[in-house]
Amino acid sequence: MKRLRLVAGNWKMNTTPSFARELAYAIARYAPEFPPVEVILCPPFTSIAAVWEAIKGTTIRLGAQNMHFENEGPFTGEISGSMLLGSGCSAVIIGHSERRRHFGETDQLINKKLKAALLLNTACILADEESYHPRATPIFCLGETLEERQNGKTFEIIERQLKIGLDGLGFDPDQLIIAYEPVWAIGTGVNATPQQASEAHRFLREKLSSLVGSPLAQKIRILYGGSVNAENAGALFAEEEVDGALVGGASLKMDEFVRIVKKAK
Ligand code: PGA
């Protein structure tokens, strides 16, 4: 099945609003050349408004890097999905390994966040059936550590993350995007080989089929993330199972990011 390719840039805790605006304007100049590849930029919260200003009216979508599972309330320092929607975001990264590792996010917490994002998405679609378009697309990250891979536990770990993450959704997660991001490849300059990525993606799609049924599993895009750059992107995208990339470091360099997007065509 043909799935639309997607390249998302995860800017992590980088960029001031003024730098983010500049970078987003520079990338947006190339927006007409991106289709059919879908592009999402995920700046830090404080740069969301600046990036929105630059990409509004183009095909580039805005995403956030995290959200709380509640809609509002006494959660100092947190941001909810509806706040993100109100700021121009239509996507959100959930369960990134840096959040799992440094901020103690568990599979169970990630499950709550995914439910909240997908529920918000469904609510938006119901409220606006006329102009259906994705509203709160979660980019659900999972992947094994180096130790887990060396101990032959890769598949066991990603299956657990997938199953708990998607537990009890109660509705079709047709807007879900998955990012397979082996932790050992993130920010290390060592990317998974196209074969390793493809093998993990195929496994995840098989498991997805048993969780949500095959037609839906065929629709869900699975991105690869971990040291993707303009040099290795082509070989990764040549794999049928790789539907795009979640790019960290290389997404902060306009030229490199644009080259990666073009490789996805
Ligand atoms: P990287 O990060 O491309 O810098 O390895 C990817 C990610 O963390 O999403």
Coordinates of C-alpha atoms in Angstrom, one line a residue, residues 55-227:
I55 CA 4.9 28.4 7.8
K56 CA 1.3 29.5 8.0
G57 CA -0.3 29.1 4.6
T58 CA 2.3 26.6 3.3
T59 CA 2.0 22.8 3.3
I60 CA 4.4 22.5 6.2
R61 CA 2.8 21.4 9.4
L62 CA 3.7 22.5 12.9
G63 CA 4.2 20.0 15.7
A64 CA 5.2 20.0 19.4
Q65 CA 7.6 17.8 21.2
N66 CA 5.4 16.8 24.2
M67 CA 2.0 17.3 25.8
H68 CA 0.2 16.6 29.0
F69 CA -2.6 14.1 28.9
E70 CA -5.1 16.4 30.7
N71 CA -6.8 19.2 28.9
E72 CA -6.3 21.8 31.6
G73 CA -5.8 22.1 35.3
P74 CA -3.2 22.4 38.1
F75 CA -0.1 21.0 36.3
T76 CA 2.5 23.7 36.6
G77 CA 4.9 23.9 33.7
E78 CA 2.8 21.6 31.5
I79 CA 1.1 22.2 28.1
S80 CA -2.0 20.5 26.9
G81 CA -3.1 19.2 23.5
S82 CA -5.8 21.8 23.1
M83 CA -3.2 24.6 23.8
L84 CA -1.1 23.2 21.1
L85 CA -4.0 23.1 18.7
G86 CA -4.8 26.7 19.5
S87 CA -1.2 27.6 18.7
G88 CA -1.2 26.1 15.2
C89 CA 0.1 22.7 16.0
S90 CA -1.4 19.7 14.3
A91 CA 1.1 17.1 15.5
V92 CA 2.9 16.1 18.6
I93 CA 5.8 13.9 19.4
I94 CA 4.9 11.5 22.2
G95 CA 7.2 9.1 24.1
H96 CA 10.5 10.3 22.8
S97 CA 13.4 8.3 24.3
E98 CA 14.9 11.4 25.8
R99 CA 11.6 11.9 27.7
R100 CA 11.6 8.3 28.8
R101 CA 15.2 8.5 29.9
H102 CA 15.6 11.9 31.5
F103 CA 12.0 12.6 32.6
G104 CA 10.9 9.1 33.7
E105 CA 8.1 8.7 31.1
T106 CA 6.8 5.2 31.3
D107 CA 4.9 3.2 28.8
Q108 CA 1.8 3.8 30.9
L109 CA 2.2 7.5 30.9
I110 CA 2.8 7.5 27.2
N111 CA -0.4 5.5 26.7
K112 CA -2.3 8.2 28.5
K113 CA -0.8 10.9 26.3
L114 CA -1.5 9.0 23.1
K115 CA -5.1 8.5 24.2
A116 CA -5.5 12.2 24.9
A117 CA -4.0 13.2 21.5
L118 CA -6.1 10.7 19.5
L119 CA -9.2 11.7 21.4
L120 CA -8.6 15.3 20.7
N121 CA -8.1 14.5 17.1
T122 CA -11.3 12.6 16.9
A123 CA -13.2 15.4 18.7
C124 CA -11.8 17.9 16.1
I125 CA -12.8 15.7 13.2
L126 CA -16.3 15.3 14.6
A127 CA -16.7 19.0 15.2
D128 CA -15.6 19.8 11.7
E129 CA -16.6 16.9 9.4
E130 CA -16.8 19.2 6.4
S131 CA -13.1 20.0 6.2
Y132 CA -11.5 16.8 7.4
H133 CA -7.8 17.2 8.0
P134 CA -5.5 15.9 10.6
R135 CA -5.5 17.9 13.8
A136 CA -3.6 16.3 16.6
T137 CA -1.4 13.6 15.0
P138 CA 0.7 11.9 17.6
I139 CA 4.2 10.8 16.5
F140 CA 4.6 7.8 18.9
C141 CA 8.3 7.1 19.5
L142 CA 9.7 3.7 20.5
G143 CA 13.0 1.9 20.3
E144 CA 15.5 -0.3 22.1
T145 CA 18.7 0.7 23.9
L146 CA 22.2 -0.6 22.8
E147 CA 22.2 -3.0 25.8
E148 CA 18.8 -4.3 24.8
R149 CA 19.9 -4.8 21.2
Q150 CA 23.1 -6.5 22.3
N151 CA 21.2 -8.9 24.5
G152 CA 18.9 -9.8 21.6
K153 CA 15.9 -8.1 23.2
T154 CA 15.1 -5.6 20.5
F155 CA 11.8 -7.1 19.4
E156 CA 10.6 -7.9 22.9
I157 CA 11.2 -4.3 23.9
I158 CA 9.5 -2.6 20.9
E159 CA 6.6 -5.0 21.1
R160 CA 6.1 -4.1 24.8
Q161 CA 6.3 -0.4 24.1
L162 CA 3.9 -0.7 21.2
K163 CA 1.3 -2.8 23.1
I164 CA 1.3 -0.8 26.2
G165 CA 1.4 2.5 24.3
L166 CA -1.7 1.5 22.3
D167 CA -3.5 -0.3 25.0
G168 CA -7.3 0.4 25.2
L169 CA -7.5 3.2 22.7
G170 CA -11.1 2.4 22.1
F171 CA -11.2 3.9 18.6
D172 CA -9.3 3.6 15.4
P173 CA -5.9 5.3 15.6
D174 CA -5.9 6.1 11.9
Q175 CA -4.1 9.3 12.5
L176 CA -1.3 7.7 14.4
I177 CA 2.3 7.9 13.2
I178 CA 5.0 5.7 14.7
A179 CA 8.7 6.5 14.9
Y180 CA 11.1 3.7 15.4
E181 CA 14.1 5.3 17.0
P182 CA 16.7 2.9 18.4
V183 CA 18.2 4.8 21.3
W184 CA 21.8 3.9 20.4
A185 CA 21.3 5.7 17.1
I186 CA 20.0 9.0 18.5
G187 CA 22.5 11.8 18.4
T188 CA 25.4 9.4 18.1
G189 CA 26.1 9.6 14.4
V190 CA 25.6 5.9 14.2
N191 CA 22.4 5.2 12.3
A192 CA 20.6 1.9 12.0
T193 CA 21.4 0.2 8.6
P194 CA 18.5 0.3 6.2
Q195 CA 18.1 -3.5 6.8
Q196 CA 17.9 -3.0 10.6
A197 CA 15.3 -0.3 10.2
S198 CA 13.3 -2.3 7.7
E199 CA 13.4 -5.4 9.9
A200 CA 12.1 -3.4 12.9
H201 CA 9.4 -1.6 10.9
R202 CA 8.2 -4.9 9.4
F203 CA 8.0 -6.4 12.8
L204 CA 6.1 -3.4 14.2
R205 CA 3.6 -3.5 11.3
E206 CA 2.9 -7.1 11.9
K207 CA 2.2 -6.4 15.6
L208 CA 0.1 -3.4 14.6
S209 CA -1.9 -5.7 12.4
S210 CA -2.8 -8.0 15.3
L211 CA -3.6 -5.0 17.5
V212 CA -5.7 -2.8 15.1
G213 CA -6.3 -5.1 12.1
S214 CA -4.5 -5.3 8.9
P215 CA -6.2 -2.5 6.8
L216 CA -5.5 0.1 9.4
A217 CA -1.9 -1.2 10.1
Q218 CA -1.2 -0.8 6.4
K219 CA -2.2 2.9 6.6
I220 CA -0.1 3.8 9.6
R221 CA 3.2 5.4 8.7
I222 CA 6.3 4.2 10.5
L223 CA 9.2 6.7 10.4
Y224 CA 12.8 5.9 11.2
G225 CA 14.7 8.2 13.6
G226 CA 18.4 8.2 14.7
S227 CA 21.2 10.1 13.1

